[in-house]
Amino acid sequence: MIIGIDLGTTNSLVAVWKDGKSQLVPNGLGETLTPSCVSLDADGSILVGKAARERLQTHPERTAAVFKRYMGSDKKVRLGEREFRAEELSAFVLKSLKADAEAFLGKAVTEAVITVPAYFSDAQRKATRTAGLLAGLTVDRLLNEPSAAALAYGMHQLDSESRFLVFDLGGGTFDVSILELFEGVMEVRASAGDNFLGGEDVTNAIVDLFFQRNTLSSSLRNNAMFMQRLGASAEAAKRSLSTGQQATVQIQLDGNDLSMEIDEEALDKLCAPLLKRMREPVERALRDTNIRANELDSIVLAGGATRMPVIKRLVTLMFGRFPTSDINPDEVVAMGAAVQAGLKMKDAALEEVVMTDVAPYSLGIEVSIKLADGKDAIGHFSPVIERNSAVPVSRVKRYFPMDARQRVVELRIYQGESRLVKDNIPLGKLDVNLPAGNDIDSKGVDVRFTYDVNGLLEVRATLVESKDSQVLVIQGNPGMLSDAEVAQRFAELEKIKMHPRDTMEMRTLLARADRIYQQVRGDLRNWLGQQIAEFEAVLETQNPRHISAAKTRFSEVLASIESDSHLHSDFDPQPN
Ligand code: AMP
C-alpha cells in the first residue's frame, strides 16, 4: 500500500487513495494535522505531534521543531542526551504518520509519495528520501508541493484544457508554479519561489513589534521559554486576525502582565515587506512561461498562511480575480500526494493522468571566459540544464580546458541563476583526467547532466576523442549520508521506541496540563497540580470506564483554565 505524505515545516499530513478518492488520515488524536514536532520523553521514547509541540514550552531542550529547514545539511539538533539530524527527526514524524495510516487502513504500509517544496535542492531531496528510508518507507517518488496541489484540483477538471498558477505559502516556504492541463496531461511549466519566506515570518514580525512596543531588552531573546510563549501568543493573534479585526498578544514576565493590541491594519503593515518579496517569484514564473496573468484559468491557494485575508487580497490584486480555494489550503498538498500514490498503484480511475515536472533551477558548471584582451575571466556559470526544463531531462554540453597542456579539469557543479558561481549554490565537484599531449582538440569533454523526476542529479563526463566515459562521482556533499550510514542509523532508530499510538491522547493531555501548570501561578497552580496527580492515578488503574470519565473532566478543567487566563491552547512553534 502506498500513502501520500505532506511533510511540512509546521504540520504534516497523510492521505490515502481509497474508494476512488483521496482521504485524509486522522492521527491518534483524531486530527488530520500532525505538528512536525518531536520530543524525547523522560522514559526515552519519542513523542511526535501535538504532545511534542506542548513540550516545546515545558521541555525546549528535549524538543525539536522546524527541522525541515535543516534538511540536506549536517546540522544536528540535541534532544536531551541524544543528537539527531533533520532526516532522523523527519523519520520520526514519518513513522508516526505511517502508524496512523496503518491503523486507518488495517494493513501494512511500505511505500510513500512524499511532497517537497519545488525549490528544494538536490541535497534536500535526497535527505527527504533518506528520512523515508529511516522510517521504513520506500520513496520512489518525490512530488513537488505545488504539483500535488494542482493534482488535487486537476482531478475535477480533467475534460477541460486549463492553465493554473499555484500560490503556496506555508509556514516557512513560498512556492509559485504554473501548470498546464491538456488532454489529461498535467505539465508543470515553471516554478519559482523563496525557501525562506512563510507564515512564520509574519509571526516573527508580530514578536518583533511586541518587543518594540513594550521596549523589551533584546537579551530576553535568549530566554527560550519566554520566546516560545510569546511566539505562541503571537501565532494565536495572527490566526484570530484571519477572521476577526482585533487581537491581543499577552504574556507574563516576572509576574507582570505584558500585552499588545494588534488590529488588521497593523498586521497589514507588518506584512508589507513580505508581500513585496512575493511579487518577484510570481513575475519570474510568468516570464519563464511567457504566460500573462490574464491567460491563467485559475489561481490555486495552498499552504496555511494563504488563509490570511491580506494574502488573499494580494493574490486578487495581482491577478485581477479571486483565487480558488475549494479544498482546504492546509490539506490540498496531502490530497494531491494521495492522488499520486493512487496513480502509482495504477488505480483504473486515474490511468489517464500523466504528470510532468520541471527542474526548478538551472544546473551547470563553473567556466572561465576568454576576454577580448586575451585575459581569462574566471568564476562564470555555464548552465547545462536551464531552469524550468521539463524533467526527466538529460542535456550534454562540450567543454575544453583553458590550457592545452592541462591533464585534469575540475568540474565544479552549481545550481542557480546568477552569472557568477559565487552567487550560486555549489553541489559538488568532479575531477576529469585528460589525455596526455598538448593537442587541445583531443581534450574536449562532453558533460552530461541528467535530472530525474525526483529531482536527483547525475553528472557524467565523456572524453570526446577516446569516447572514454570516465565514471565520475560527485564529491563534496558533506550533508549527505552514505548508504552504510543510512543502514546504521536505521538500526539505531529502530531501537528507539515511539510512544504507543493508543495512549497518545492521554500523553498529549498531560503534556498540555504540564504546560498550563508552568504558565499559571498561586492557588490555581497548586490546585492544577492536584488535578494532574489525580488524573495520573486514574490512568494507572487501567480501568477504561474510569479513564474515559476522568479524561472528559480533566479536558474540561484544562479548557476552562485556558479560557479564563487568556492562555493559548493552540500555537505553532517558532524557529530558535
Ligand atoms: P503549512 O506549512 O501549510 O501548514 O502552513 C503553516 C502556516 O500557516 C503557519 O505559519 C501558520 O501560522 C499559518 N496558518 C495556519 N492557519 C492560519 C490561519 N487561520 N490564519 C493565518 N495563518 C495561518
Coordinates of C-alpha atoms in Angstrom, one line a residue, residues 32-429:
T32 CA -5.5 15.4 10.4
L33 CA -2.8 17.9 11.1
T34 CA 0.1 16.4 13.0
P35 CA 2.5 19.1 14.2
S36 CA 6.0 18.4 12.8
C37 CA 7.5 18.4 16.3
V38 CA 9.5 15.7 18.0
S39 CA 10.3 15.3 21.7
L40 CA 12.3 12.8 23.7
D41 CA 10.1 11.7 26.7
A42 CA 11.5 11.0 30.1
D43 CA 11.3 7.3 29.5
G44 CA 13.4 7.6 26.3
S45 CA 10.5 7.2 24.0
I46 CA 9.8 9.6 21.1
L47 CA 6.7 11.8 21.1
V48 CA 5.5 13.2 17.8
G49 CA 2.8 15.8 17.1
K50 CA 0.8 17.9 19.5
A51 CA 2.3 16.4 22.7
A52 CA 5.7 17.3 21.4
R53 CA 4.5 20.7 20.5
E54 CA 3.2 21.3 24.0
R55 CA 6.7 20.3 25.3
L56 CA 8.4 23.0 23.2
Q57 CA 7.4 25.2 26.1
T58 CA 8.0 22.9 29.0
H59 CA 11.0 20.9 27.7
P60 CA 12.6 23.0 25.0
E61 CA 15.9 21.2 25.5
R62 CA 14.3 17.9 24.7
T63 CA 12.1 19.0 21.8
A64 CA 12.6 20.0 18.1
A65 CA 10.5 21.8 15.6
V66 CA 11.0 23.4 12.1
F67 CA 13.7 20.9 11.3
K68 CA 12.6 20.8 7.7
R69 CA 14.8 23.9 7.3
Y70 CA 17.9 21.8 8.1
M71 CA 17.2 19.1 5.6
G72 CA 20.2 18.4 3.4
S73 CA 22.6 19.9 5.9
D74 CA 24.6 18.1 8.5
K75 CA 23.3 20.2 11.4
K76 CA 22.4 18.2 14.4
V77 CA 19.7 19.0 16.9
R78 CA 20.1 17.9 20.6
L79 CA 17.2 16.3 22.3
G80 CA 18.2 15.6 25.9
E81 CA 21.3 13.4 25.8
R82 CA 21.0 12.5 22.1
E83 CA 21.6 14.3 18.9
F84 CA 19.6 13.9 15.7
R85 CA 19.9 15.0 12.1
A86 CA 17.0 16.6 10.3
E87 CA 16.4 13.3 8.4
E88 CA 16.1 11.4 11.6
L89 CA 13.7 13.9 13.2
S90 CA 11.7 13.8 9.9
A91 CA 11.8 10.0 10.1
F92 CA 10.1 10.1 13.5
V93 CA 7.3 12.2 12.0
L94 CA 7.0 9.8 9.1
K95 CA 6.9 6.7 11.4
S96 CA 4.1 8.3 13.3
L97 CA 2.1 9.1 10.1
K98 CA 2.8 5.6 8.8
A99 CA 1.4 4.1 12.0
D100 CA -1.7 6.3 11.6
A101 CA -2.2 5.2 8.0
E102 CA -1.8 1.5 9.1
A103 CA -4.4 1.9 11.8
F104 CA -6.8 3.6 9.3
L105 CA -6.3 1.1 6.6
G106 CA -5.8 -2.0 8.7
K107 CA -2.9 -3.1 6.6
A108 CA 0.9 -2.6 6.3
V109 CA 2.2 0.4 4.5
T110 CA 5.6 0.1 2.8
E111 CA 5.8 2.9 0.4
A112 CA 5.1 6.6 0.3
V113 CA 4.9 9.6 -2.1
I114 CA 6.4 12.5 -0.1
T115 CA 6.0 16.1 -1.2
V116 CA 8.8 18.6 -1.2
P117 CA 8.9 22.4 -2.0
A118 CA 9.6 22.8 -5.7
Y119 CA 12.7 24.8 -4.7
F120 CA 14.3 22.1 -2.6
S121 CA 17.9 21.4 -3.7
D122 CA 19.3 18.1 -4.7
A123 CA 20.7 17.6 -1.2
Q124 CA 17.4 18.5 0.4
R125 CA 15.5 16.0 -1.8
K126 CA 18.0 13.2 -1.1
A127 CA 17.6 13.9 2.6
T128 CA 13.8 13.6 2.3
R129 CA 14.2 10.2 0.7
T130 CA 16.6 9.2 3.4
A131 CA 14.1 10.2 6.0
G132 CA 11.6 7.9 4.3
L133 CA 14.1 5.0 4.3
L134 CA 14.8 5.6 8.0
A135 CA 11.1 5.4 8.7
G136 CA 10.9 2.1 6.8
L137 CA 9.2 3.6 3.8
T138 CA 10.4 3.2 0.2
V139 CA 10.2 6.6 -1.5
D140 CA 10.2 6.1 -5.3
R141 CA 8.5 9.3 -6.0
L142 CA 9.0 12.8 -4.5
L143 CA 6.4 15.2 -5.7
N144 CA 6.7 19.0 -5.7
E145 CA 4.2 20.5 -3.4
P146 CA 2.6 22.8 -6.0
S147 CA 2.3 19.9 -8.4
A148 CA 0.5 18.0 -5.7
A149 CA -1.9 20.9 -5.1
A150 CA -2.6 21.0 -8.8
L151 CA -3.1 17.3 -8.9
A152 CA -5.7 17.6 -6.2
Y153 CA -7.6 20.1 -8.2
G154 CA -6.9 18.7 -11.6
M155 CA -8.9 15.7 -10.9
H156 CA -12.1 17.8 -11.0
Q157 CA -11.2 19.4 -14.4
L158 CA -10.0 16.5 -16.5
D159 CA -12.0 17.3 -19.6
S160 CA -11.0 20.9 -19.9
E161 CA -7.8 22.4 -21.1
S162 CA -6.5 24.8 -18.4
R163 CA -3.6 26.7 -17.0
F164 CA -3.3 27.4 -13.4
L165 CA -0.9 29.0 -11.0
V166 CA -0.4 27.5 -7.6
F167 CA 0.4 30.1 -4.9
D168 CA 1.7 28.1 -2.0
L169 CA 2.6 30.0 1.2
G170 CA 3.4 27.6 4.0
G171 CA 5.0 28.0 7.4
G172 CA 8.5 28.5 6.1
T173 CA 8.4 28.4 2.3
F174 CA 6.8 30.1 -0.6
D175 CA 6.4 28.4 -4.0
V176 CA 4.8 29.6 -7.2
S177 CA 4.1 27.2 -10.0
I178 CA 2.4 27.4 -13.3
L179 CA 0.8 24.3 -14.5
E180 CA -0.9 23.3 -17.7
L181 CA -3.5 20.6 -18.1
F182 CA -4.1 19.4 -21.7
E183 CA -5.7 16.2 -22.8
G184 CA -5.1 14.5 -19.4
V185 CA -1.5 15.5 -19.2
M186 CA -0.6 17.9 -16.4
E187 CA 2.6 19.7 -17.0
V188 CA 4.4 22.0 -14.6
R189 CA 5.6 24.7 -16.9
A190 CA 7.5 26.8 -14.4
S191 CA 8.2 27.1 -10.7
A192 CA 9.9 29.8 -8.7
G193 CA 9.9 30.6 -5.0
D194 CA 11.7 31.5 -1.8
N195 CA 12.9 28.9 0.6
F196 CA 12.9 31.4 3.5
L197 CA 9.5 33.1 3.3
G198 CA 6.3 31.9 5.0
G199 CA 3.7 32.4 7.7
E200 CA 6.4 32.1 10.4
D201 CA 7.9 35.4 9.2
V202 CA 4.5 37.1 10.0
T203 CA 4.5 35.6 13.5
N204 CA 8.1 36.7 14.0
A205 CA 7.2 40.2 12.8
I206 CA 4.5 40.3 15.5
V207 CA 7.0 39.2 18.1
D208 CA 9.4 42.0 17.0
L209 CA 6.6 44.5 17.2
F210 CA 5.9 43.3 20.7
F211 CA 9.5 43.8 21.7
Q212 CA 9.3 47.3 20.3
R213 CA 6.0 48.3 21.8
N214 CA 6.9 47.0 25.2
T215 CA 10.6 48.2 25.0
L216 CA 11.9 44.8 25.9
S217 CA 15.6 44.2 26.1
S218 CA 16.9 42.1 23.2
S219 CA 18.7 39.8 25.8
L220 CA 15.2 38.4 26.5
R221 CA 15.5 36.7 23.1
N222 CA 17.9 34.2 24.7
N223 CA 15.2 33.1 27.1
A224 CA 13.9 30.1 25.2
M225 CA 10.8 29.5 27.3
F226 CA 9.7 33.2 27.1
M227 CA 10.3 33.2 23.4
Q228 CA 8.2 30.1 22.9
R229 CA 5.3 31.5 24.8
L230 CA 5.5 34.9 23.1
G231 CA 5.7 33.1 19.8
A232 CA 2.6 31.0 20.7
S233 CA 0.6 34.1 21.7
A234 CA 1.7 36.0 18.5
E235 CA 0.7 33.0 16.4
A236 CA -2.7 32.8 18.1
A237 CA -3.2 36.6 17.5
K238 CA -2.2 36.2 13.8
R239 CA -4.7 33.4 13.4
S240 CA -7.6 35.2 15.0
L241 CA -6.9 38.2 12.8
S242 CA -7.7 35.9 9.8
T243 CA -11.3 36.0 10.9
G244 CA -11.5 39.0 13.3
Q245 CA -10.4 42.6 13.3
Q246 CA -8.5 42.8 16.6
A247 CA -6.4 40.6 18.7
T248 CA -4.2 40.7 21.8
V249 CA -0.8 39.3 22.4
Q250 CA -0.3 38.7 26.0
I251 CA 2.4 37.2 28.2
Q252 CA 3.7 37.3 31.8
L253 CA 7.2 38.3 32.6
D254 CA 8.5 38.2 36.2
G255 CA 4.9 38.4 37.5
N256 CA 4.0 41.4 35.3
D257 CA 1.4 41.2 32.5
L258 CA 2.7 42.5 29.2
S259 CA 0.3 42.9 26.4
M260 CA -0.2 44.4 22.9
E261 CA -3.3 45.1 20.9
I262 CA -2.9 44.5 17.3
D263 CA -5.5 45.1 14.5
E264 CA -5.9 44.2 10.9
E265 CA -4.3 47.5 9.8
A266 CA -1.2 46.9 11.9
L267 CA -0.9 43.4 10.7
D268 CA -1.1 44.5 7.0
K269 CA 1.7 47.0 7.7
L270 CA 3.8 44.3 9.2
C271 CA 3.2 42.1 6.2
A272 CA 4.0 44.8 3.6
P273 CA 7.7 43.9 3.2
L274 CA 6.9 40.2 3.0
L275 CA 4.3 40.8 0.3
K276 CA 6.8 42.7 -1.7
R277 CA 9.0 39.6 -1.7
M278 CA 6.2 37.5 -3.1
R279 CA 5.9 39.5 -6.3
E280 CA 9.3 38.6 -7.8
P281 CA 8.8 34.8 -7.9
V282 CA 5.3 35.3 -9.4
E283 CA 6.7 37.5 -12.1
R284 CA 9.6 35.2 -12.8
A285 CA 7.3 32.2 -13.3
L286 CA 5.1 34.1 -15.7
R287 CA 8.1 35.4 -17.6
D288 CA 9.6 31.9 -17.9
T289 CA 6.4 30.5 -19.4
N290 CA 5.5 33.6 -21.5
I291 CA 2.1 33.5 -20.0
R292 CA 0.3 36.6 -19.0
A293 CA -1.6 36.8 -15.7
N294 CA -5.0 37.2 -17.6
E295 CA -4.3 34.0 -19.5
L296 CA -4.4 31.9 -16.4
D297 CA -7.6 30.0 -15.8
S298 CA -7.4 29.8 -12.1
I299 CA -5.2 30.7 -9.2
V300 CA -5.0 27.9 -6.6
L301 CA -4.2 28.7 -3.0
A302 CA -2.2 26.2 -0.9
G303 CA -0.4 26.4 2.5
G304 CA -1.9 27.5 5.8
A305 CA -0.7 31.1 5.5
T306 CA -3.0 31.8 2.5
R307 CA -5.8 31.9 5.0
M308 CA -4.7 35.4 5.9
P309 CA -7.0 38.0 4.3
V310 CA -4.0 40.1 3.4
I311 CA -2.6 37.3 1.3
K312 CA -5.9 36.7 -0.4
R313 CA -6.2 40.4 -1.2
L314 CA -2.7 40.4 -2.6
V315 CA -3.4 37.5 -4.9
T316 CA -6.7 39.0 -6.0
L317 CA -5.0 42.3 -6.8
M318 CA -2.0 40.6 -8.6
F319 CA -4.2 38.5 -10.9
G320 CA -7.4 40.6 -11.1
R321 CA -9.6 37.8 -9.9
F322 CA -10.4 35.8 -6.8
P323 CA -8.3 32.7 -6.1
T324 CA -9.7 29.2 -6.0
S325 CA -9.7 27.6 -2.5
D326 CA -12.4 24.9 -2.6
I327 CA -10.1 22.5 -1.0
N328 CA -8.7 23.5 2.4
P329 CA -5.3 25.1 1.7
D330 CA -3.7 23.1 4.6
E331 CA -4.8 19.8 3.1
V332 CA -4.6 20.3 -0.6
V333 CA -1.0 19.1 -0.9
A334 CA -1.6 15.9 1.1
M335 CA -4.7 15.2 -1.0
G336 CA -2.6 15.6 -4.2
A337 CA 0.1 13.3 -2.8
A338 CA -2.6 10.6 -2.3
V339 CA -3.7 11.1 -5.9
Q340 CA -0.2 10.4 -7.0
A341 CA 0.0 7.4 -4.7
G342 CA -3.2 6.2 -6.3
L343 CA -1.7 6.7 -9.7
K344 CA 1.3 4.7 -8.7
M345 CA -0.8 1.9 -7.6
K346 CA -2.4 2.0 -11.1
D347 CA -5.8 2.7 -9.9
A348 CA -8.0 2.5 -13.0
A349 CA -9.8 5.7 -12.3
L350 CA -6.6 7.6 -12.6
E351 CA -4.8 6.0 -15.5
E352 CA -5.5 8.9 -17.8
V353 CA -3.4 11.5 -15.9
V354 CA 0.3 11.9 -16.6
M355 CA 2.4 14.3 -14.6
T356 CA 5.4 16.1 -15.8
D357 CA 7.6 18.3 -13.7
V358 CA 10.4 20.8 -14.3
A359 CA 13.8 21.3 -12.9
P360 CA 13.1 24.4 -10.8
Y361 CA 16.6 25.9 -11.1
S362 CA 19.4 26.0 -13.7
L363 CA 22.2 23.4 -13.2
G364 CA 25.7 23.8 -14.6
I365 CA 29.4 24.2 -14.1
E366 CA 32.0 26.8 -13.5
V367 CA 33.9 28.1 -16.5
S368 CA 36.4 30.7 -17.4
I369 CA 35.6 33.2 -20.2
K370 CA 38.3 34.5 -22.7
L371 CA 38.1 38.2 -22.9
A372 CA 38.9 40.3 -26.0
D373 CA 42.3 41.3 -24.5
G374 CA 43.2 37.7 -24.1
K375 CA 42.8 37.6 -20.3
D376 CA 40.6 35.0 -18.6
A377 CA 37.6 35.9 -16.5
I378 CA 37.2 33.2 -14.0
G379 CA 34.2 32.1 -11.9
H380 CA 31.5 32.2 -14.5
F381 CA 28.5 29.9 -14.5
S382 CA 27.7 27.9 -17.6
P383 CA 24.2 26.3 -17.3
V384 CA 23.9 22.8 -18.8
I385 CA 20.2 22.3 -17.8
E386 CA 18.2 25.6 -17.9
R387 CA 15.7 26.2 -15.2
N388 CA 12.1 25.1 -15.9
S389 CA 13.2 22.3 -18.4
A390 CA 10.6 19.5 -18.2
V391 CA 12.0 16.5 -16.3
P392 CA 13.3 13.9 -16.7
V393 CA 15.9 15.8 -18.7
S394 CA 19.3 14.9 -19.9
R395 CA 21.5 17.6 -21.6
V396 CA 25.0 17.5 -22.8
K397 CA 27.5 20.3 -23.4
R398 CA 31.0 20.2 -24.7
Y399 CA 33.8 21.9 -22.9
F400 CA 37.6 22.4 -23.5
P401 CA 40.3 23.0 -21.0
M402 CA 41.7 26.6 -20.8
D403 CA 45.2 25.3 -21.4
A404 CA 46.3 22.7 -24.0
R405 CA 48.8 21.3 -21.5
Q406 CA 46.2 20.6 -18.9
R407 CA 46.0 17.0 -17.6
V408 CA 43.0 17.4 -15.4
V409 CA 39.9 19.5 -15.4
E410 CA 37.9 20.2 -12.3
L411 CA 34.2 20.3 -13.0
R412 CA 32.6 22.3 -10.2
I413 CA 28.8 21.9 -10.3
Y414 CA 26.4 24.6 -9.2
Q415 CA 22.7 25.4 -9.2
G416 CA 21.2 28.8 -9.5
E417 CA 20.5 31.7 -11.9
S418 CA 23.4 34.0 -11.2
R419 CA 26.1 34.9 -13.8
L420 CA 28.9 34.2 -11.3
V421 CA 29.2 30.9 -9.5
K422 CA 30.0 32.6 -6.2
D423 CA 26.3 33.7 -6.1
N424 CA 25.0 30.2 -6.9
I425 CA 24.8 27.0 -4.7
P426 CA 27.7 24.6 -5.0
L427 CA 26.6 21.0 -5.4
G428 CA 29.8 19.1 -5.9
K429 CA 33.0 18.6 -7.9

